[in-house]
mmCIF file of C-alpha atoms and ligand atoms in Angstrom:
data_model
loop_
_atom_site.group_PDB
_atom_site.id
_atom_site.type_symbol
_atom_site.label_atom_id
_atom_site.label_comp_id
_atom_site.label_asym_id
_atom_site.label_seq_id
_atom_site.Cartn_x
_atom_site.Cartn_y
_atom_site.Cartn_z
ATOM 1 C CA MET O 15 0.000 0.000 0.000
ATOM 2 C CA GLN O 16 1.186 3.488 -0.824
ATOM 3 C CA THR O 17 1.193 5.927 2.110
ATOM 4 C CA ILE O 18 0.549 9.555 1.194
ATOM 5 C CA VAL O 19 1.625 12.395 3.477
ATOM 6 C CA THR O 20 -0.659 15.427 3.219
ATOM 7 C CA GLN O 21 -1.216 18.733 4.976
ATOM 8 C CA SER O 22 -4.807 18.872 3.761
ATOM 9 C CA VAL O 23 -7.388 18.121 6.481
ATOM 10 C CA GLY O 24 -9.969 17.741 3.688
ATOM 11 C CA VAL O 25 -8.005 14.965 1.960
ATOM 12 C CA ALA O 26 -7.375 13.195 5.298
ATOM 13 C CA ALA O 27 -11.053 13.374 6.320
ATOM 14 C CA THR O 28 -12.118 11.992 2.935
ATOM 15 C CA TRP O 29 -10.087 8.841 3.613
ATOM 16 C CA ILE O 30 -11.825 8.463 7.018
ATOM 17 C CA ASN O 31 -15.282 8.982 5.507
ATOM 18 C CA ARG O 32 -14.471 6.249 2.963
ATOM 19 C CA GLY O 33 -13.764 3.716 5.736
ATOM 20 C CA GLU O 34 -9.973 4.069 5.731
ATOM 21 C CA ILE O 35 -7.507 4.802 8.547
ATOM 22 C CA VAL O 36 -5.484 8.014 8.868
ATOM 23 C CA ALA O 37 -2.731 9.193 11.234
ATOM 24 C CA PHE O 38 -3.285 12.750 12.492
ATOM 25 C CA PRO O 39 -1.563 15.209 14.846
ATOM 26 C CA THR O 40 -2.835 16.075 18.314
ATOM 27 C CA GLU O 41 -1.249 18.000 21.179
ATOM 28 C CA THR O 42 -0.495 14.776 23.128
ATOM 29 C CA VAL O 43 0.837 12.341 20.475
ATOM 30 C CA TYR O 44 -0.181 11.450 16.899
ATOM 31 C CA GLY O 45 -3.329 9.298 16.654
ATOM 32 C CA LEU O 46 -4.326 6.594 14.153
ATOM 33 C CA GLY O 47 -8.007 7.205 13.443
ATOM 34 C CA ALA O 48 -11.036 5.437 11.990
ATOM 35 C CA ASP O 49 -14.779 6.211 11.793
ATOM 36 C CA ILE O 50 -16.442 4.700 14.897
ATOM 37 C CA THR O 51 -19.428 3.508 12.853
ATOM 38 C CA SER O 52 -17.309 1.296 10.565
ATOM 39 C CA ASP O 53 -16.227 -2.005 12.131
ATOM 40 C CA ALA O 54 -14.165 -2.768 9.027
ATOM 41 C CA ALA O 55 -12.226 0.489 9.506
ATOM 42 C CA ILE O 56 -11.717 -0.120 13.245
ATOM 43 C CA GLU O 57 -10.321 -3.580 12.477
ATOM 44 C CA LYS O 58 -7.736 -1.952 10.201
ATOM 45 C CA ILE O 59 -6.352 0.018 13.171
ATOM 46 C CA TYR O 60 -5.708 -3.182 15.153
ATOM 47 C CA ALA O 61 -4.136 -4.842 12.107
ATOM 48 C CA ALA O 62 -1.859 -1.916 11.172
ATOM 49 C CA LYS O 63 -0.537 -1.494 14.733
ATOM 50 C CA GLY O 64 -0.428 -5.182 15.666
ATOM 51 C CA ARG O 65 -2.549 -4.105 18.650
ATOM 52 C CA PRO O 66 -3.936 -6.819 20.963
ATOM 53 C CA PRO O 67 -7.717 -7.060 20.394
ATOM 54 C CA ASP O 68 -8.585 -6.509 24.076
ATOM 55 C CA ASN O 69 -6.986 -3.025 24.196
ATOM 56 C CA PRO O 70 -9.764 -0.420 23.679
ATOM 57 C CA LEU O 71 -9.487 2.777 21.631
ATOM 58 C CA ILE O 72 -10.181 6.375 22.661
ATOM 59 C CA VAL O 73 -12.965 8.165 20.751
ATOM 60 C CA HIS O 74 -12.067 11.670 19.540
ATOM 61 C CA ILE O 75 -14.742 14.359 19.133
ATOM 62 C CA HIS O 76 -14.617 17.984 17.940
ATOM 63 C CA SER O 77 -17.585 19.319 19.889
ATOM 64 C CA LEU O 78 -19.551 18.529 23.037
ATOM 65 C CA HIS O 79 -22.575 17.969 20.790
ATOM 66 C CA GLN O 80 -21.001 14.674 19.735
ATOM 67 C CA LEU O 81 -20.934 13.372 23.341
ATOM 68 C CA GLN O 82 -24.400 11.840 23.127
ATOM 69 C CA GLU O 83 -23.403 9.852 20.042
ATOM 70 C CA VAL O 84 -20.744 8.113 22.151
ATOM 71 C CA ALA O 85 -21.799 8.099 25.834
ATOM 72 C CA SER O 86 -25.058 7.056 27.479
ATOM 73 C CA ASP O 87 -25.001 9.096 30.676
ATOM 74 C CA ILE O 88 -22.689 11.749 32.050
ATOM 75 C CA PRO O 89 -22.269 11.872 35.845
ATOM 76 C CA ARG O 90 -21.724 15.186 37.644
ATOM 77 C CA SER O 91 -17.990 14.510 38.166
ATOM 78 C CA ALA O 92 -17.495 13.989 34.412
ATOM 79 C CA GLU O 93 -19.457 17.146 33.651
ATOM 80 C CA SER O 94 -17.109 19.175 35.858
ATOM 81 C CA LEU O 95 -13.968 17.616 34.339
ATOM 82 C CA ILE O 96 -15.279 18.152 30.814
ATOM 83 C CA HIS O 97 -16.190 21.750 31.627
ATOM 84 C CA HIS O 98 -12.688 22.485 32.976
ATOM 85 C CA PHE O 99 -10.390 20.430 30.773
ATOM 86 C CA PHE O 100 -12.057 19.972 27.344
ATOM 87 C CA PRO O 101 -10.621 20.680 24.841
ATOM 88 C CA GLY O 102 -7.313 19.331 26.125
ATOM 89 C CA PRO O 103 -5.175 16.323 27.085
ATOM 90 C CA LEU O 104 -7.839 14.557 29.180
ATOM 91 C CA THR O 105 -9.766 11.356 28.379
ATOM 92 C CA VAL O 106 -12.878 10.577 30.436
ATOM 93 C CA ILE O 107 -14.283 7.047 30.653
ATOM 94 C CA LEU O 108 -18.098 6.962 30.561
ATOM 95 C CA ASN O 109 -20.777 4.309 30.074
ATOM 96 C CA LYS O 110 -21.053 3.859 26.340
ATOM 97 C CA ASN O 111 -23.962 4.551 24.044
ATOM 98 C CA PRO O 112 -25.234 1.064 23.046
ATOM 99 C CA GLU O 113 -24.721 2.058 19.392
ATOM 100 C CA VAL O 114 -20.943 2.252 19.840
ATOM 101 C CA SER O 115 -19.269 -0.864 18.437
ATOM 102 C CA GLN O 116 -17.746 -3.441 20.783
ATOM 103 C CA LEU O 117 -14.663 -3.284 18.572
ATOM 104 C CA VAL O 118 -14.007 0.313 19.663
ATOM 105 C CA THR O 119 -14.274 -0.527 23.375
ATOM 106 C CA ALA O 120 -12.809 -4.056 23.120
ATOM 107 C CA GLY O 121 -16.021 -5.450 24.576
ATOM 108 C CA LEU O 122 -16.175 -3.082 27.577
ATOM 109 C CA PRO O 123 -19.465 -1.389 28.531
ATOM 110 C CA THR O 124 -17.533 1.895 28.857
ATOM 111 C CA VAL O 125 -15.844 4.198 26.361
ATOM 112 C CA GLY O 126 -12.919 6.658 26.539
ATOM 113 C CA ILE O 127 -13.661 10.120 25.079
ATOM 114 C CA ARG O 128 -11.362 13.050 24.314
ATOM 115 C CA LEU O 129 -11.723 16.444 22.642
ATOM 116 C CA PRO O 130 -8.242 17.480 21.469
ATOM 117 C CA ALA O 131 -7.179 21.130 21.693
ATOM 118 C CA HIS O 132 -4.946 20.951 18.611
ATOM 119 C CA PRO O 133 -6.427 23.192 15.849
ATOM 120 C CA VAL O 134 -5.456 20.792 13.020
ATOM 121 C CA ALA O 135 -6.997 17.846 14.903
ATOM 122 C CA GLN O 136 -10.179 19.856 15.521
ATOM 123 C CA GLU O 137 -10.516 20.899 11.884
ATOM 124 C CA PHE O 138 -9.860 17.320 10.725
ATOM 125 C CA LEU O 139 -12.439 15.904 13.166
ATOM 126 C CA ARG O 140 -14.994 18.529 12.079
ATOM 127 C CA ARG O 141 -14.730 17.228 8.523
ATOM 128 C CA CYS O 142 -15.219 13.602 9.563
ATOM 129 C CA THR O 143 -18.866 12.533 9.470
ATOM 130 C CA HIS O 144 -18.707 10.641 12.791
ATOM 131 C CA PRO O 145 -16.440 10.653 15.860
ATOM 132 C CA VAL O 146 -13.045 9.064 15.270
ATOM 133 C CA ALA O 147 -11.593 6.201 17.347
ATOM 134 C CA ALA O 148 -7.820 6.523 17.642
ATOM 135 C CA PRO O 149 -5.030 4.944 19.655
ATOM 136 C CA SER O 150 -1.488 6.299 19.350
ATOM 137 C CA ALA O 151 -0.062 6.042 15.811
ATOM 138 C CA ASN O 152 2.792 3.618 16.439
ATOM 139 C CA ILE O 153 3.470 -0.109 16.171
ATOM 140 C CA SER O 154 2.140 -1.662 19.384
ATOM 141 C CA GLY O 155 4.731 -1.633 22.160
ATOM 142 C CA ARG O 156 6.931 1.056 20.555
ATOM 143 C CA PRO O 157 7.213 4.638 21.847
ATOM 144 C CA SER O 158 4.227 6.757 20.779
ATOM 145 C CA SER O 159 4.798 8.942 17.708
ATOM 146 C CA THR O 160 5.171 12.638 18.491
ATOM 147 C CA ASP O 161 5.926 13.802 14.917
ATOM 148 C CA TRP O 162 4.818 12.735 11.443
ATOM 149 C CA LYS O 163 8.192 11.185 10.587
ATOM 150 C CA ALA O 164 7.909 8.748 13.505
ATOM 151 C CA VAL O 165 4.435 7.787 12.256
ATOM 152 C CA TYR O 166 5.833 7.282 8.767
ATOM 153 C CA ASP O 167 8.737 5.146 10.033
ATOM 154 C CA ASP O 168 6.374 2.806 11.887
ATOM 155 C CA LEU O 169 3.368 2.667 9.566
ATOM 156 C CA LYS O 170 4.436 3.384 5.973
ATOM 157 C CA GLY O 171 2.943 0.779 3.646
ATOM 158 C CA LYS O 172 0.360 -0.138 6.305
ATOM 159 C CA ILE O 173 -1.898 2.939 6.200
ATOM 160 C CA PRO O 174 -3.024 5.054 3.224
ATOM 161 C CA CYS O 175 -2.621 8.547 4.700
ATOM 162 C CA VAL O 176 -0.665 10.610 7.233
ATOM 163 C CA LEU O 177 -1.963 14.108 8.019
ATOM 164 C CA LYS O 178 1.216 16.093 8.552
ATOM 165 C CA GLY O 179 1.252 18.713 11.309
ATOM 166 C CA PRO O 180 3.789 20.084 13.782
ATOM 167 C CA GLN O 181 5.451 18.016 16.524
ATOM 168 C CA SER O 182 3.053 17.264 19.401
ATOM 169 C CA THR O 183 3.627 19.965 22.031
ATOM 170 C CA ILE O 184 2.969 17.761 25.085
ATOM 171 C CA GLY O 185 4.602 14.537 23.907
ATOM 172 C CA LEU O 186 2.855 12.125 26.328
ATOM 173 C CA GLU O 187 -0.562 10.471 26.004
ATOM 174 C CA SER O 188 -3.675 11.943 27.653
ATOM 175 C CA THR O 189 -4.533 11.693 31.337
ATOM 176 C CA ILE O 190 -7.334 9.081 31.687
ATOM 177 C CA VAL O 191 -9.992 9.346 34.415
ATOM 178 C CA ASP O 192 -12.630 6.645 34.851
ATOM 179 C CA CYS O 193 -15.882 8.496 35.588
ATOM 180 C CA SER O 194 -18.029 5.358 35.227
ATOM 181 C CA VAL O 195 -17.191 4.491 38.867
ATOM 182 C CA HIS O 196 -17.755 6.472 42.038
ATOM 183 C CA PRO O 197 -15.492 8.032 43.165
ATOM 184 C CA PRO O 198 -13.764 8.550 39.799
ATOM 185 C CA ARG O 199 -10.346 6.984 39.411
ATOM 186 C CA LEU O 200 -7.183 8.084 37.637
ATOM 187 C CA LEU O 201 -6.240 5.257 35.238
ATOM 188 C CA ARG O 202 -3.309 6.889 33.432
ATOM 189 C CA SER O 203 -1.317 9.974 34.401
ATOM 190 C CA GLY O 204 -0.641 12.674 31.814
ATOM 191 C CA ALA O 205 -0.137 16.397 31.337
ATOM 192 C CA ILE O 206 -3.208 17.191 33.457
ATOM 193 C CA SER O 207 -1.883 16.302 36.888
ATOM 194 C CA LEU O 208 -3.705 14.575 39.732
ATOM 195 C CA GLU O 209 -3.397 17.828 41.708
ATOM 196 C CA SER O 210 -5.236 19.853 39.069
ATOM 197 C CA LEU O 211 -7.892 17.142 38.616
ATOM 198 C CA ARG O 212 -8.508 17.164 42.383
ATOM 199 C CA ASN O 213 -8.904 20.944 42.339
ATOM 200 C CA VAL O 214 -12.026 20.287 40.264
ATOM 201 C CA VAL O 215 -13.176 16.890 41.642
ATOM 202 C CA PRO O 216 -11.514 16.372 45.064
ATOM 203 C CA GLN O 217 -12.684 12.741 45.436
ATOM 204 C CA ILE O 218 -10.663 11.374 42.494
ATOM 205 C CA ARG O 219 -8.702 8.315 43.584
ATOM 206 C CA ALA O 220 -5.143 7.789 42.431
ATOM 207 C CA GLY O 221 -4.935 4.912 39.993
ATOM 208 C CA SER O 222 -2.592 1.989 39.673
ATOM 209 C CA SER O 223 -1.230 2.753 36.250
ATOM 210 C CA ASN O 224 2.204 1.451 37.205
ATOM 211 C CA GLU O 225 0.889 -1.977 38.064
ATOM 212 C CA LYS O 226 0.731 -4.746 35.542
ATOM 213 C CA THR O 227 -2.961 -4.964 36.130
ATOM 214 C CA HIS O 228 -5.243 -7.523 34.571
ATOM 215 C CA SER O 229 -8.269 -5.581 35.724
ATOM 216 C CA PRO O 230 -10.759 -5.168 32.910
ATOM 217 C CA LYS O 231 -10.980 -1.490 33.880
ATOM 218 C CA SER O 232 -8.091 -0.533 31.630
ATOM 219 C CA PRO O 233 -6.940 -3.586 29.738
ATOM 220 C CA GLY O 234 -4.273 -1.745 27.781
ATOM 221 C CA LEU O 235 -2.226 -1.141 30.903
ATOM 222 C CA LYS O 236 -1.066 -4.749 31.154
ATOM 223 C CA TYR O 237 0.875 -4.675 27.879
ATOM 224 C CA PRO O 238 4.487 -3.567 27.392
ATOM 225 C CA HIS O 239 4.570 -0.002 26.132
ATOM 226 C CA TYR O 240 6.770 2.854 25.030
ATOM 227 C CA SER O 241 9.862 0.694 24.520
ATOM 228 C CA PRO O 242 12.800 1.594 22.307
ATOM 229 C CA SER O 243 15.136 -1.218 21.200
ATOM 230 C CA ALA O 244 17.780 0.085 23.609
ATOM 231 C CA GLN O 245 17.837 -1.079 27.221
ATOM 232 C CA ILE O 246 16.382 1.502 29.648
ATOM 233 C CA ILE O 247 18.140 2.122 32.968
ATOM 234 C CA LEU O 248 16.231 4.290 35.460
ATOM 235 C CA CYS O 249 18.263 6.703 37.603
ATOM 236 C CA GLU O 250 16.324 7.598 40.739
ATOM 237 C CA GLU O 251 18.735 9.829 42.634
ATOM 238 C CA GLY O 252 22.081 11.023 41.428
ATOM 239 C CA TYR O 253 23.938 8.867 38.986
ATOM 240 C CA PRO O 254 23.938 5.084 39.023
ATOM 241 C CA PRO O 255 27.152 3.120 38.728
ATOM 242 C CA ILE O 256 27.502 3.473 34.985
ATOM 243 C CA GLU O 257 29.576 1.087 32.976
ATOM 244 C CA ARG O 258 30.832 3.551 30.453
ATOM 245 C CA GLU O 259 29.917 2.185 27.115
ATOM 246 C CA THR O 260 30.560 4.129 23.979
ATOM 247 C CA ASN O 261 27.022 3.729 22.666
ATOM 248 C CA SER O 262 25.008 4.850 25.680
ATOM 249 C CA ALA O 263 22.741 7.891 26.050
ATOM 250 C CA TRP O 264 21.337 10.061 28.864
ATOM 251 C CA ILE O 265 18.049 11.948 29.175
ATOM 252 C CA GLY O 266 17.148 14.010 32.220
ATOM 253 C CA ILE O 267 17.040 17.414 33.849
ATOM 254 C CA SER O 268 20.478 17.249 35.499
ATOM 255 C CA GLN O 269 23.782 17.255 33.661
ATOM 256 C CA GLN O 270 24.802 13.828 32.439
ATOM 257 C CA PRO O 271 27.447 11.681 34.070
ATOM 258 C CA GLU O 272 30.835 11.883 32.369
ATOM 259 C CA GLY O 273 31.570 9.707 29.410
ATOM 260 C CA ILE O 274 28.145 9.663 27.774
ATOM 261 C CA ALA O 275 28.190 11.213 24.346
ATOM 262 C CA LYS O 276 24.535 11.426 23.413
ATOM 263 C CA THR O 277 22.404 13.479 25.780
ATOM 264 C CA ALA O 278 19.138 15.355 26.159
ATOM 265 C CA ILE O 279 19.348 17.821 29.044
ATOM 266 C CA CYS O 280 15.858 19.243 29.561
ATOM 267 C CA LYS O 281 15.107 22.590 31.239
ATOM 268 C CA ASN O 282 12.065 21.310 33.091
ATOM 269 C CA PRO O 283 9.694 18.312 33.273
ATOM 270 C CA GLU O 284 7.530 19.757 30.462
ATOM 271 C CA GLU O 285 10.487 19.775 28.077
ATOM 272 C CA TYR O 286 11.415 16.269 29.297
ATOM 273 C CA ALA O 287 7.919 15.019 28.330
ATOM 274 C CA PHE O 288 8.086 16.817 24.970
ATOM 275 C CA ARG O 289 11.434 15.237 24.036
ATOM 276 C CA LEU O 290 11.215 11.768 25.603
ATOM 277 C CA PHE O 291 9.677 9.607 22.865
ATOM 278 C CA SER O 292 11.470 11.317 19.979
ATOM 279 C CA PHE O 293 14.757 10.867 21.888
ATOM 280 C CA PHE O 294 14.014 7.129 22.282
ATOM 281 C CA ARG O 295 13.442 6.846 18.541
ATOM 282 C CA GLU O 296 16.562 8.872 17.725
ATOM 283 C CA CYS O 297 18.614 6.533 19.953
ATOM 284 C CA ASP O 298 17.236 3.522 18.065
ATOM 285 C CA ARG O 299 18.156 5.047 14.711
ATOM 286 C CA GLU O 300 21.697 5.683 15.968
ATOM 287 C CA GLY O 301 22.140 2.164 17.359
ATOM 288 C CA ILE O 302 22.386 3.237 21.024
ATOM 289 C CA SER O 303 22.248 0.142 23.242
ATOM 290 C CA VAL O 304 21.608 1.650 26.700
ATOM 291 C CA ILE O 305 19.607 4.781 27.628
ATOM 292 C CA PHE O 306 20.024 6.153 31.165
ATOM 293 C CA CYS O 307 16.859 8.030 32.170
ATOM 294 C CA GLU O 308 16.731 10.357 35.154
ATOM 295 C CA MET O 309 13.503 9.954 37.168
ATOM 296 C CA PRO O 310 11.920 13.418 37.650
ATOM 297 C CA PRO O 311 10.138 14.427 40.890
ATOM 298 C CA ALA O 312 6.773 12.660 41.269
ATOM 299 C CA ASP O 313 4.474 15.637 40.898
ATOM 300 C CA GLY O 314 2.800 17.527 38.032
ATOM 301 C CA ILE O 315 3.714 15.992 34.682
ATOM 302 C CA GLY O 316 6.660 14.295 36.456
ATOM 303 C CA LEU O 317 4.264 11.551 37.569
ATOM 304 C CA ALA O 318 3.379 10.777 33.945
ATOM 305 C CA ILE O 319 7.046 10.777 32.850
ATOM 306 C CA ARG O 320 7.894 8.339 35.679
ATOM 307 C CA ASP O 321 4.987 6.097 34.635
ATOM 308 C CA ARG O 322 6.123 5.964 30.986
ATOM 309 C CA LEU O 323 9.779 5.405 31.973
ATOM 310 C CA GLN O 324 8.865 2.560 34.334
ATOM 311 C CA ARG O 325 6.792 0.887 31.653
ATOM 312 C CA ALA O 326 9.482 1.382 29.011
ATOM 313 C CA ALA O 327 11.978 -0.260 31.393
ATOM 314 C CA GLU O 328 9.700 -3.229 32.140
ATOM 315 C CA ARG O 329 10.492 -4.776 28.796
ATOM 316 C CA ASN O 330 14.079 -5.223 30.009
ATOM 317 C CA ASP O 331 12.829 -7.886 32.430
ATOM 318 C CA LYS O 332 11.608 -10.116 29.630
HETATM 319 P P1 LIG V 413 -3.508 4.715 23.402
HETATM 320 O O1 LIG V 413 -4.381 5.721 22.712
HETATM 321 O O2 LIG V 413 -2.649 3.934 22.468
HETATM 322 O O3 LIG V 413 -2.782 5.372 24.513
HETATM 323 O O4 LIG V 413 -4.479 3.652 24.054
HETATM 324 C C1 LIG V 413 -5.670 4.021 24.664
HETATM 325 C C2 LIG V 413 -5.651 3.690 26.118
HETATM 326 O O5 LIG V 413 -6.893 4.074 26.682
HETATM 327 C C3 LIG V 413 -5.471 2.211 26.367
HETATM 328 O O6 LIG V 413 -4.387 1.949 27.222
HETATM 329 C C4 LIG V 413 -6.767 1.763 27.011
HETATM 330 O O7 LIG V 413 -6.578 0.797 28.011
HETATM 331 C C5 LIG V 413 -7.387 3.061 27.539
HETATM 332 N N1 LIG V 413 -8.838 2.984 27.384
HETATM 333 C C6 LIG V 413 -9.558 3.215 26.271
HETATM 334 N N2 LIG V 413 -10.868 2.968 26.483
HETATM 335 C C7 LIG V 413 -10.989 2.572 27.760
HETATM 336 C C8 LIG V 413 -12.087 2.159 28.591
HETATM 337 N N3 LIG V 413 -13.321 2.090 28.139
HETATM 338 N N4 LIG V 413 -11.815 1.822 29.871
HETATM 339 C C9 LIG V 413 -10.561 1.889 30.341
HETATM 340 N N5 LIG V 413 -9.478 2.251 29.610
HETATM 341 C C10 LIG V 413 -9.682 2.589 28.341
HETATM 342 MG MG1 LIG V 414 -0.549 3.657 22.592
#
């Protein structure tokens, strides 16, 4: 299959409305979208990514008017979160509208919904006839794609169209809050921190997104994620005893230990999040075998960076 790269939201939306799959930019990471009313199109997402069939997709909307097409009821807590954080990097889990295909939700009675803030994503979604289900646009298990070139590297020949936009400004996937339970529960940390969520809904319980959970509440969390080919070594405080290899790399906020040639020194946790996945991919392209990753403080977006780093490192244990 030929993969076209376009900057035209009209062209990209036409592919979606014809039952095809399209990668598109958002402020978190690039998504791989399909029309939620086409089971054949949804199946193409799982096939292109090699995604396990029990890992549900997030439904993307461009306006609150589309909520009723996707969800069946909206509790007060979800209303408040939606009011404060939509459009933006937040996914809320709600009971699904019975019309929504089981393929989108991987058989769950609930559905994840997000309204991206990215203007290109919004314009693209406006031109799609129905809401668009989209996981991250990467081969399953690999780091999420934060620019169109990463999408192209992973999915060329497997999807017909990439909508080209700028690099994702946040660089990590959305915060996910399950509002189908009471009190609501944080399932995945992201750019919207637990502190800011609790300013709006104080009862939100912290989730267990670091656990290898087999709970049906968020099936995707049990799979390996975010992993480059290189081995990941987490550095909690100060520098670990580093065997100085010539092909190792360092990413963090502090200066790197001596003897490491390839580095990403980030000014703050926000820049760390922005650069993390593209740095992983760059290291793979350059044949780096070990990446030392400094663990940032566990607050704000630091919690989400720690979560992604821990999950990226888990693959080492296999
Ligand atoms: P991705 O977009 O690739 O980050 O994947 C979407 C994530 O959202 C997966 O890890 C899913 O487990 C989670 N998710 C989507 N829908 C639901 C749902 N109904 N309940 C719980 N988690 C969900
Ligand atoms: Mg993903």
